[in-house]
Amino acid sequence: MSNKVTIRRLATGVPGLDDLLGGGLPEFSFNLLAGTPGSGKTTLAHQMMFSLANPERKALFFTVLGESPLKMLRYQQQFPFFDVDKVNHSIKFVNLAADLLKGDFDRVLARISEEVQNFSPSLVFVDSFRSVVQSAQAMDSGVAGLQHFVQQLGMQMTGWQATTFLIGEYLAPEAESSPVFTVADGIIWMSQLVHRDAMIRKIQVVKMRGQAQSPGVHTFRISDDGLRVFPRAVLKNHIEEDFEISGDKRLSMGIPMLDKMMGGGLPAAYSLLVVGPSGSGKTVLATQFLAEGARIGERGVIASFEKSPNQLLSLQLDKLVKNGDVGLINTRTLDLSLDEILHDLVEMINHTKAKRVVIDSLSGFELALASVFREDFREALYRLVAVLTGMGVTVLMVAELEDQYTSLRFSSYGNAFLADAILMQRYVEVEGQLKRVMSVVKVRASAHSNDICFFDISQSGIEIGEPLTGYEGILSGYPTKG
């Protein structure tokens, strides 16, 4: 064929779903929305239907459930996407329960055909198709009759130029031998997983003919606004086209002496891990990092997993946030997925054109993840860092470590290797007083100072003093002055 057929893709109106589908739903396709009970199939169908339906593109929704459609609509009306003005005009609901009880597939098919011809819809939904399957198993015609029914339904819908959705409850896609799975052009699988005290909803595009969909299993959430999909972050083989990683480009930390200790500042698009015990000044350092960016016109973003916005905004960040120099993401909500966190970060980075990001802190980040994701925390952190630095963003991560005096660690998670640079803050006892010290542990592919320096925190921020010299044994036990 010399002329290639162009298939139009329909925007679903579900945030994040079009990215999974490869740009939207293929028009006139025959699709299956399947999954476990309570996973959100009907909500997804209604959200797509109300988004797509209009006077030129009408929708027909068949229900074969035992319960009344009015009961279903009563709950669906709670979502903002539900438009009552479209009901009985652009959208029509038809109950097939009575026809299905008669046990005649031909009668059900004839009823569907009659309604379609009278209403001329561009979108057709059948909920729940599992009821049809169960009825087939109880009939003499069995699977053979069901397969004939599905094939005839698919052929008729294609001939009517309608985009069709069959909604059904199934336990596992690989465990089903239903002919629906073979005939369907697209299969969207939905599930919910309860792990310890957390429940996570997942969605997967198992099949979508004629276009490349996003592989893998993705997280979605049903809120008061409806269903939202968070596509799984995929690491790209390239960084931002306008950015080139080079050791020559350095970012100032906002502390001249620290820049000198780091060999001229922090290389752009690096990940920096700032570790230290409670109260050692990690957040203060992170704030100065963002403030220095604002001073030279580089916007920043801080994701707070630990402190409330009021606690953070009582610092220098208050002015930075109010001026629009720093975007604040409050992620103290528990049971999040990495994809939700990354979605918020990437969205704000793109919106503000930020070049500096602060994660405060890794302990809070781990707690914010749902329990099912905490077991893969190292993988989650790796993906987070890789995606952000791949965007050309410089990332500063704060991690709290218990200062045990006699041991030296750089991470409580065994993932210090993920950072391109590490700054360590500690307490030492000198002449009966606790003093703060700081050192540069590493800056990848760059020379840096090996000195351990005293530092103080004043109203203007961190001030680094003299190197810790002349004191023996300070980092290997309680010191004595040499």
Short mmCIF file of C-alpha atoms in Angstrom, two decimals:
data_model
loop_
_atom_site.label_atom_id
_atom_site.label_comp_id
_atom_site.label_asym_id
_atom_site.label_seq_id
_atom_site.Cartn_x
_atom_site.Cartn_y
_atom_site.Cartn_z
CA MET A 1 0.00 0.00 0.00
CA SER A 2 1.34 3.40 -0.94
CA ASN A 3 -0.92 5.38 1.39
CA LYS A 4 -0.53 4.67 5.08
CA VAL A 5 -3.69 4.84 7.18
CA THR A 6 -3.49 7.47 9.92
CA ILE A 7 -5.09 6.49 13.21
CA ARG A 8 -6.20 9.44 15.29
CA ARG A 9 -5.41 9.31 18.99
CA LEU A 10 -7.97 10.47 21.51
CA ALA A 11 -6.88 12.35 24.63
CA THR A 12 -8.29 10.43 27.60
CA GLY A 13 -8.57 13.39 29.97
CA VAL A 14 -6.84 11.34 32.68
CA PRO A 15 -3.59 13.04 33.79
CA GLY A 16 -0.61 10.84 32.96
CA LEU A 17 -2.54 8.12 31.11
CA ASP A 18 -1.89 9.41 27.59
CA ASP A 19 1.85 9.12 28.25
CA LEU A 20 1.42 5.43 29.03
CA LEU A 21 -0.69 4.80 25.94
CA GLY A 22 1.82 6.37 23.57
CA GLY A 23 -0.08 9.59 22.97
CA GLY A 24 -3.72 8.65 23.59
CA LEU A 25 -6.33 6.04 22.70
CA PRO A 26 -6.44 4.85 19.06
CA GLU A 27 -9.77 5.92 17.60
CA PHE A 28 -12.19 3.05 16.74
CA SER A 29 -10.12 0.60 18.84
CA PHE A 30 -11.61 -2.30 20.83
CA ASN A 31 -10.30 -2.05 24.41
CA LEU A 32 -10.49 -3.98 27.64
CA LEU A 33 -10.32 -2.26 31.05
CA ALA A 34 -9.60 -5.13 33.40
CA GLY A 35 -8.35 -5.73 36.90
CA THR A 36 -9.13 -6.69 40.44
CA PRO A 37 -12.33 -5.61 42.24
CA GLY A 38 -12.17 -2.07 43.60
CA SER A 39 -9.13 -1.07 41.55
CA GLY A 40 -10.90 1.88 39.89
CA LYS A 41 -12.00 0.51 36.51
CA THR A 42 -15.44 2.15 36.47
CA THR A 43 -14.02 5.46 37.70
CA LEU A 44 -11.42 5.39 34.93
CA ALA A 45 -14.12 4.61 32.34
CA HIS A 46 -16.35 7.46 33.53
CA GLN A 47 -13.48 9.93 33.65
CA MET A 48 -12.52 9.12 30.05
CA MET A 49 -16.13 9.12 28.90
CA PHE A 50 -17.04 12.51 30.38
CA SER A 51 -13.82 14.00 29.03
CA LEU A 52 -14.33 12.70 25.49
CA ALA A 53 -18.10 12.93 25.09
CA ASN A 54 -19.66 15.93 23.37
CA PRO A 55 -22.59 16.51 20.96
CA GLU A 56 -20.42 15.44 18.03
CA ARG A 57 -18.88 12.47 19.88
CA LYS A 58 -21.64 10.81 21.89
CA ALA A 59 -21.13 7.97 24.38
CA LEU A 60 -23.25 4.95 25.22
CA PHE A 61 -22.68 3.22 28.57
CA PHE A 62 -24.17 -0.28 28.98
CA THR A 63 -24.43 -1.74 32.48
CA VAL A 64 -24.93 -5.44 33.02
CA LEU A 65 -24.52 -5.28 36.78
CA GLY A 66 -27.11 -6.51 39.21
CA GLU A 67 -27.18 -3.11 40.92
CA SER A 68 -29.05 -0.16 39.53
CA PRO A 69 -27.13 2.30 37.33
CA LEU A 70 -28.58 5.05 39.52
CA LYS A 71 -26.60 3.71 42.47
CA MET A 72 -23.40 3.72 40.43
CA LEU A 73 -24.04 7.24 39.17
CA ARG A 74 -24.78 8.46 42.67
CA TYR A 75 -21.16 7.85 43.65
CA GLN A 76 -19.61 8.91 40.33
CA GLN A 77 -21.33 12.29 40.63
CA GLN A 78 -19.01 13.11 43.52
CA PHE A 79 -16.10 13.58 41.10
CA PRO A 80 -15.66 16.98 39.39
CA PHE A 81 -15.35 15.38 35.94
CA PHE A 82 -19.01 14.26 36.13
CA ASP A 83 -21.10 16.63 34.03
CA VAL A 84 -24.81 16.11 34.64
CA ASP A 85 -25.67 18.24 31.60
CA LYS A 86 -24.14 15.57 29.35
CA VAL A 87 -26.36 12.78 30.69
CA ASN A 88 -29.15 11.83 28.26
CA HIS A 89 -27.69 14.23 25.69
CA SER A 90 -24.08 13.39 24.91
CA ILE A 91 -24.07 10.36 27.24
CA LYS A 92 -26.73 7.69 27.58
CA PHE A 93 -26.88 4.86 30.14
CA VAL A 94 -28.58 1.56 29.26
CA ASN A 95 -29.13 -1.37 31.66
CA LEU A 96 -28.73 -4.83 30.04
CA ALA A 97 -29.20 -6.86 33.23
CA ALA A 98 -32.67 -8.08 32.28
CA ASP A 99 -31.57 -9.13 28.78
CA LEU A 100 -28.57 -11.02 30.14
CA LEU A 101 -30.69 -12.93 32.66
CA LYS A 102 -32.64 -14.43 29.78
CA GLY A 103 -29.44 -16.25 28.79
CA ASP A 104 -29.58 -15.34 25.12
CA PHE A 105 -26.37 -13.85 23.76
CA ASP A 106 -28.07 -13.05 20.47
CA ARG A 107 -30.70 -11.06 22.33
CA VAL A 108 -28.02 -9.08 24.21
CA LEU A 109 -26.18 -8.41 20.96
CA ALA A 110 -29.39 -7.34 19.25
CA ARG A 111 -30.19 -4.95 22.11
CA ILE A 112 -26.72 -3.40 21.92
CA SER A 113 -27.03 -3.05 18.14
CA GLU A 114 -30.44 -1.44 18.47
CA GLU A 115 -29.23 1.12 21.02
CA VAL A 116 -26.11 1.91 18.99
CA GLN A 117 -28.09 2.44 15.80
CA ASN A 118 -30.59 4.70 17.54
CA PHE A 119 -28.04 6.82 19.45
CA SER A 120 -25.12 6.72 16.95
CA PRO A 121 -22.36 6.86 19.59
CA SER A 122 -18.66 7.26 18.94
CA LEU A 123 -17.84 5.73 22.33
CA VAL A 124 -19.33 2.52 23.74
CA PHE A 125 -18.73 1.11 27.23
CA VAL A 126 -19.91 -2.26 28.62
CA ASP A 127 -19.65 -2.64 32.42
CA SER A 128 -19.15 -5.24 33.76
CA PHE A 129 -18.19 -7.56 30.96
CA ARG A 130 -17.20 -10.16 33.52
CA SER A 131 -20.92 -10.67 34.13
CA VAL A 132 -21.28 -11.71 30.49
CA VAL A 133 -18.41 -14.18 30.87
CA GLN A 134 -19.90 -15.71 34.00
CA SER A 135 -23.27 -16.04 32.28
CA ALA A 136 -21.59 -17.81 29.37
CA GLN A 137 -20.07 -20.38 31.70
CA ALA A 138 -23.55 -21.17 33.03
CA MET A 139 -25.11 -21.52 29.58
CA ASP A 140 -25.13 -24.49 27.28
CA SER A 141 -23.24 -22.55 24.62
CA GLY A 142 -20.44 -21.85 27.10
CA VAL A 143 -17.11 -20.45 25.89
CA ALA A 144 -17.94 -21.07 22.24
CA GLY A 145 -21.00 -18.85 22.50
CA LEU A 146 -19.02 -16.19 24.34
CA GLN A 147 -16.29 -16.19 21.69
CA HIS A 148 -18.87 -15.81 18.94
CA PHE A 149 -20.51 -12.99 20.91
CA VAL A 150 -17.21 -11.14 21.42
CA GLN A 151 -16.20 -11.50 17.79
CA GLN A 152 -19.57 -10.28 16.56
CA LEU A 153 -19.54 -7.39 19.01
CA GLY A 154 -16.02 -6.37 17.96
CA MET A 155 -16.90 -6.54 14.25
CA GLN A 156 -20.05 -4.51 14.71
CA MET A 157 -18.36 -1.83 16.80
CA THR A 158 -15.61 -1.48 14.23
CA GLY A 159 -18.20 -1.22 11.49
CA TRP A 160 -20.04 1.46 13.47
CA GLN A 161 -16.77 3.38 13.84
CA ALA A 162 -17.01 3.41 17.62
CA THR A 163 -14.20 3.29 20.18
CA THR A 164 -15.25 0.49 22.51
CA PHE A 165 -14.40 -0.38 26.11
CA LEU A 166 -15.25 -3.62 27.85
CA ILE A 167 -14.88 -3.39 31.64
CA GLY A 168 -14.32 -6.58 33.59
CA GLU A 169 -13.01 -8.00 36.86
CA TYR A 170 -10.14 -10.43 36.48
CA LEU A 171 -7.58 -11.67 38.97
CA ALA A 172 -4.47 -11.86 36.77
CA PRO A 173 -3.92 -11.20 33.06
CA GLU A 174 -1.75 -14.25 32.48
CA ALA A 175 -4.25 -16.54 34.22
CA GLU A 176 -7.13 -15.73 31.90
CA SER A 177 -7.90 -17.56 28.67
CA SER A 178 -10.90 -15.43 27.79
CA PRO A 179 -11.28 -14.74 24.06
CA VAL A 180 -11.68 -11.06 24.97
CA PHE A 181 -7.92 -10.84 25.56
CA THR A 182 -7.23 -12.09 22.05
CA VAL A 183 -9.74 -9.90 20.22
CA ALA A 184 -9.00 -6.69 22.12
CA ASP A 185 -6.84 -4.06 20.41
CA GLY A 186 -5.87 -2.59 23.77
CA ILE A 187 -5.71 -3.98 27.31
CA ILE A 188 -5.34 -1.76 30.36
CA TRP A 189 -4.77 -3.66 33.59
CA MET A 190 -5.52 -2.14 37.01
CA SER A 191 -4.79 -3.54 40.44
CA GLN A 192 -4.37 -2.60 44.07
CA LEU A 193 -1.79 -4.03 46.42
CA VAL A 194 -2.00 -4.02 50.19
CA HIS A 195 1.42 -4.34 51.80
CA ARG A 196 1.57 -4.09 55.59
CA ASP A 197 -0.16 -0.78 56.36
CA ALA A 198 -0.11 0.69 52.84
CA MET A 199 -2.31 0.29 49.77
CA ILE A 200 -0.84 1.02 46.36
CA ARG A 201 -2.78 1.19 43.09
CA LYS A 202 -1.03 0.08 39.89
CA ILE A 203 -1.85 0.37 36.19
CA GLN A 204 -0.28 -1.38 33.21
CA VAL A 205 -0.84 -1.08 29.47
CA VAL A 206 -0.59 -4.77 28.61
CA LYS A 207 -1.40 -4.25 24.94
CA MET A 208 -2.07 -1.37 22.56
CA ARG A 209 -2.00 -2.20 18.87
CA GLY A 210 -0.33 0.12 16.38
CA GLN A 211 1.63 2.31 18.80
CA ALA A 212 4.46 2.09 21.31
CA GLN A 213 3.14 2.27 24.85
CA SER A 214 5.15 2.86 28.00
CA PRO A 215 6.22 -0.53 29.38
CA GLY A 216 6.11 -1.64 32.98
CA VAL A 217 3.77 -1.12 35.91
CA HIS A 218 2.92 2.42 36.98
CA THR A 219 1.37 4.02 40.05
CA PHE A 220 -1.96 5.82 40.06
CA ARG A 221 -4.05 7.45 42.74
CA ILE A 222 -7.79 8.15 43.08
CA SER A 223 -8.37 11.44 44.86
CA ASP A 224 -11.35 13.78 45.17
CA ASP A 225 -10.48 15.06 41.68
CA GLY A 226 -10.56 11.61 40.11
CA LEU A 227 -7.87 9.32 38.81
CA ARG A 228 -4.30 10.46 38.16
CA VAL A 229 -1.50 8.30 36.72
CA PHE A 230 2.15 8.78 37.64
CA PRO A 231 4.22 7.25 34.81
CA ARG A 232 7.25 5.35 36.02
CA ALA A 233 10.36 7.46 35.59
CA VAL A 234 12.55 6.02 32.85
CA LEU A 235 16.23 6.91 32.85
CA LYS A 236 17.18 8.56 29.59
CA ASN A 237 20.40 8.00 27.73
CA HIS A 238 20.90 11.71 27.29
CA ILE A 239 20.66 14.85 29.36
CA GLU A 240 19.03 18.13 28.52
CA GLU A 241 20.04 19.26 25.04
CA ASP A 242 20.93 22.76 26.27
CA PHE A 243 23.16 21.46 29.05
CA GLU A 244 26.53 19.83 28.89
CA ILE A 245 28.18 18.36 31.98
CA SER A 246 31.67 19.74 32.36
CA GLY A 247 34.02 19.94 35.30
CA ASP A 248 34.72 23.53 34.29
CA LYS A 249 31.25 24.75 35.33
CA ARG A 250 30.99 25.06 39.10
CA LEU A 251 28.21 26.26 41.35
CA SER A 252 29.01 28.29 44.42
CA MET A 253 27.69 26.94 47.72
CA GLY A 254 27.26 30.49 49.00
CA ILE A 255 30.16 29.96 51.42
CA PRO A 256 33.46 31.17 49.85
CA MET A 257 35.68 29.08 52.10
CA LEU A 258 33.64 25.94 51.35
CA ASP A 259 33.91 26.60 47.61
CA LYS A 260 37.66 26.75 48.03
CA MET A 261 37.68 23.47 50.00
CA MET A 262 35.67 21.82 47.17
CA GLY A 263 38.17 22.87 44.54
CA GLY A 264 36.21 25.83 43.23
CA GLY A 265 32.62 24.93 44.05
CA LEU A 266 30.26 22.07 43.25
CA PRO A 267 30.36 20.90 39.60
CA ALA A 268 27.05 21.53 37.84
CA ALA A 269 24.64 18.57 37.52
CA TYR A 270 26.37 16.77 40.38
CA SER A 271 24.61 15.18 43.35
CA LEU A 272 25.92 16.31 46.73
CA LEU A 273 25.30 14.38 49.95
CA VAL A 274 25.52 16.46 53.14
CA VAL A 275 25.70 14.17 56.17
CA GLY A 276 25.83 14.99 59.84
CA PRO A 277 24.12 14.59 63.21
CA SER A 278 21.05 16.50 64.34
CA GLY A 279 21.60 20.24 64.68
CA SER A 280 24.93 20.27 62.89
CA GLY A 281 23.75 22.78 60.26
CA LYS A 282 22.77 20.66 57.26
CA THR A 283 19.57 22.59 56.46
CA VAL A 284 21.36 25.90 56.99
CA LEU A 285 23.97 24.88 54.42
CA ALA A 286 21.23 23.79 52.00
CA THR A 287 19.50 27.14 52.44
CA GLN A 288 22.69 29.04 51.63
CA PHE A 289 23.10 26.86 48.54
CA LEU A 290 19.64 27.92 47.34
CA ALA A 291 20.15 31.55 48.35
CA GLU A 292 23.36 31.76 46.34
CA GLY A 293 21.52 30.41 43.33
CA ALA A 294 18.81 33.05 43.75
CA ARG A 295 21.48 35.76 44.02
CA ILE A 296 22.88 34.90 40.57
CA GLY A 297 19.48 34.25 38.97
CA GLU A 298 19.33 30.45 39.32
CA ARG A 299 16.01 29.32 40.74
CA GLY A 300 15.78 26.38 43.09
CA VAL A 301 13.35 23.81 44.48
CA ILE A 302 13.30 22.28 47.94
CA ALA A 303 11.40 19.07 48.68
CA SER A 304 10.69 18.87 52.40
CA PHE A 305 10.13 15.33 53.65
CA GLU A 306 10.79 16.13 57.27
CA LYS A 307 10.09 19.71 58.33
CA SER A 308 6.76 21.44 57.92
CA PRO A 309 6.58 24.49 55.63
CA ASN A 310 6.30 26.75 58.71
CA GLN A 311 9.53 25.33 60.14
CA LEU A 312 11.34 25.81 56.86
CA LEU A 313 9.92 29.23 56.11
CA SER A 314 11.07 30.55 59.46
CA LEU A 315 14.56 30.44 57.98
CA GLN A 316 16.00 32.42 55.09
CA LEU A 317 13.78 30.39 52.78
CA ASP A 318 10.79 32.54 53.70
CA LYS A 319 12.00 35.43 51.59
CA LEU A 320 13.24 33.17 48.77
CA VAL A 321 9.88 31.42 48.46
CA LYS A 322 7.85 34.64 48.61
CA ASN A 323 10.04 36.19 45.91
CA GLY A 324 9.53 33.15 43.68
CA ASP A 325 13.24 32.27 43.71
CA VAL A 326 12.62 28.89 45.37
CA GLY A 327 9.72 26.50 44.88
CA LEU A 328 8.62 24.57 47.97
CA ILE A 329 7.19 21.06 47.80
CA ASN A 330 5.71 19.80 51.05
CA THR A 331 5.80 16.02 50.83
CA ARG A 332 5.16 15.03 54.42
CA THR A 333 2.27 12.81 53.26
CA LEU A 334 3.08 9.16 53.88
CA ASP A 335 2.53 6.21 51.52
CA LEU A 336 3.73 7.99 48.37
CA SER A 337 5.39 6.27 45.46
CA LEU A 338 8.65 7.40 43.94
CA ASP A 339 6.80 8.23 40.74
CA GLU A 340 4.48 10.64 42.60
CA ILE A 341 7.44 12.37 44.24
CA LEU A 342 9.37 12.60 40.99
CA HIS A 343 6.29 13.88 39.17
CA ASP A 344 5.95 16.81 41.57
CA LEU A 345 9.66 17.58 41.44
CA VAL A 346 9.98 17.42 37.66
CA GLU A 347 6.79 19.44 37.18
CA MET A 348 8.05 22.24 39.43
CA ILE A 349 11.56 22.16 37.95
CA ASN A 350 10.16 22.52 34.44
CA HIS A 351 7.74 25.24 35.53
CA THR A 352 10.33 27.34 37.37
CA LYS A 353 13.35 26.43 35.18
CA ALA A 354 15.16 25.55 38.40
CA LYS A 355 18.81 24.52 38.36
CA ARG A 356 19.24 23.66 42.04
CA VAL A 357 17.25 21.10 44.04
CA VAL A 358 17.43 20.27 47.74
CA ILE A 359 16.11 17.01 49.23
CA ASP A 360 15.60 17.47 52.98
CA SER A 361 16.02 14.82 54.15
CA LEU A 362 16.74 11.27 52.99
CA SER A 363 15.36 9.92 56.27
CA GLY A 364 12.07 11.71 55.62
CA PHE A 365 12.18 10.64 51.97
CA GLU A 366 12.34 7.00 53.03
CA LEU A 367 9.46 7.44 55.47
CA ALA A 368 7.33 9.20 52.85
CA LEU A 369 7.55 6.18 50.58
CA ALA A 370 4.87 3.56 51.05
CA SER A 371 6.15 0.50 52.89
CA VAL A 372 6.17 -1.56 49.71
CA PHE A 373 8.68 0.88 48.19
CA ARG A 374 10.89 1.28 51.27
CA GLU A 375 12.31 -2.18 50.67
CA ASP A 376 13.76 -0.85 47.40
CA PHE A 377 14.92 2.47 48.83
CA ARG A 378 18.38 2.33 47.26
CA GLU A 379 16.86 1.76 43.82
CA ALA A 380 14.36 4.58 44.43
CA LEU A 381 17.14 6.97 45.44
CA TYR A 382 19.23 5.98 42.43
CA ARG A 383 16.36 6.69 40.06
CA LEU A 384 15.59 10.00 41.77
CA VAL A 385 19.18 11.23 41.49
CA ALA A 386 19.67 9.94 37.96
CA VAL A 387 16.51 11.56 36.61
CA LEU A 388 17.18 14.95 38.21
CA THR A 389 20.86 15.16 37.31
CA GLY A 390 19.97 13.92 33.83
CA MET A 391 17.85 17.07 33.51
CA GLY A 392 20.96 19.16 34.16
CA VAL A 393 19.89 19.92 37.74
CA THR A 394 22.35 20.03 40.65
CA VAL A 395 21.00 18.08 43.63
CA LEU A 396 21.86 18.57 47.31
CA MET A 397 20.65 15.78 49.60
CA VAL A 398 20.58 16.03 53.38
CA ALA A 399 21.10 12.88 55.47
CA GLU A 400 21.19 12.61 59.23
CA LEU A 401 23.72 10.32 60.87
CA GLU A 402 24.17 9.56 64.53
CA ASP A 403 27.54 10.91 65.67
CA GLN A 404 29.17 8.04 67.56
CA TYR A 405 32.59 9.66 67.88
CA THR A 406 34.44 6.37 67.49
CA SER A 407 33.05 5.44 64.04
CA LEU A 408 33.12 7.21 60.70
CA ARG A 409 30.24 6.66 58.28
CA PHE A 410 28.95 8.64 55.34
CA SER A 411 25.50 7.10 54.94
CA SER A 412 23.10 5.08 57.05
CA TYR A 413 21.75 3.44 53.89
CA GLY A 414 24.96 2.17 52.32
CA ASN A 415 24.31 4.34 49.29
CA ALA A 416 26.97 7.05 49.61
CA PHE A 417 28.40 5.77 46.33
CA LEU A 418 25.38 7.32 44.55
CA ALA A 419 26.59 10.83 45.39
CA ASP A 420 29.12 12.63 43.22
CA ALA A 421 30.27 14.68 46.21
CA ILE A 422 30.04 14.27 49.99
CA LEU A 423 30.31 16.86 52.77
CA MET A 424 30.56 15.63 56.32
CA GLN A 425 29.57 17.62 59.42
CA ARG A 426 30.48 16.37 62.90
CA TYR A 427 30.72 17.37 66.53
CA VAL A 428 34.01 17.21 68.41
CA GLU A 429 34.71 17.93 72.07
CA VAL A 430 37.39 20.53 72.61
CA GLU A 431 38.26 21.74 76.09
CA GLY A 432 34.88 20.77 77.49
CA GLN A 433 32.82 22.22 74.62
CA LEU A 434 31.13 20.70 71.60
CA LYS A 435 32.44 22.21 68.39
CA ARG A 436 31.21 21.73 64.83
CA VAL A 437 33.64 20.58 62.15
CA MET A 438 33.22 20.07 58.42
CA SER A 439 35.23 18.22 55.78
CA VAL A 440 34.98 17.44 52.07
CA VAL A 441 34.97 13.65 51.76
CA LYS A 442 34.88 13.52 47.98
CA VAL A 443 34.22 15.49 44.83
CA ARG A 444 34.24 13.10 41.92
CA ALA A 445 36.88 13.80 39.26
CA SER A 446 38.08 16.89 41.10
CA ALA A 447 40.80 17.84 43.55
CA HIS A 448 39.57 19.06 46.94
CA SER A 449 40.84 19.92 50.39
CA ASN A 450 41.42 17.16 52.93
CA ASP A 451 41.26 19.54 55.88
CA ILE A 452 38.78 19.15 58.70
CA CYS A 453 37.71 22.69 59.57
CA PHE A 454 35.85 24.25 62.45
CA PHE A 455 32.68 26.15 61.54
CA ASP A 456 30.09 28.23 63.34
CA ILE A 457 26.48 29.11 62.55
CA SER A 458 25.61 32.78 62.91
CA GLN A 459 22.66 34.89 61.78
CA SER A 460 24.34 35.27 58.38
CA GLY A 461 24.77 31.51 57.99
CA ILE A 462 27.71 29.15 58.10
CA GLU A 463 31.17 30.60 58.68
CA ILE A 464 34.12 28.25 58.25
CA GLY A 465 37.13 28.78 60.46
CA GLU A 466 40.60 27.33 60.82
CA PRO A 467 41.54 23.72 60.09
CA LEU A 468 41.39 21.32 62.98
CA THR A 469 45.13 21.01 63.62
CA GLY A 470 47.07 20.58 66.80
CA TYR A 471 44.45 18.29 68.31
CA GLU A 472 45.22 14.59 68.56
CA GLY A 473 42.63 11.86 68.57
CA ILE A 474 39.61 14.09 68.11
CA LEU A 475 37.95 11.80 65.57
CA SER A 476 38.96 8.56 67.25
CA GLY A 477 37.67 9.27 70.73
CA TYR A 478 37.44 12.04 73.28
CA PRO A 479 40.32 14.35 72.37
CA THR A 480 43.17 15.84 74.28
CA LYS A 481 44.90 18.94 73.07
CA GLY A 482 48.34 18.24 71.56
#
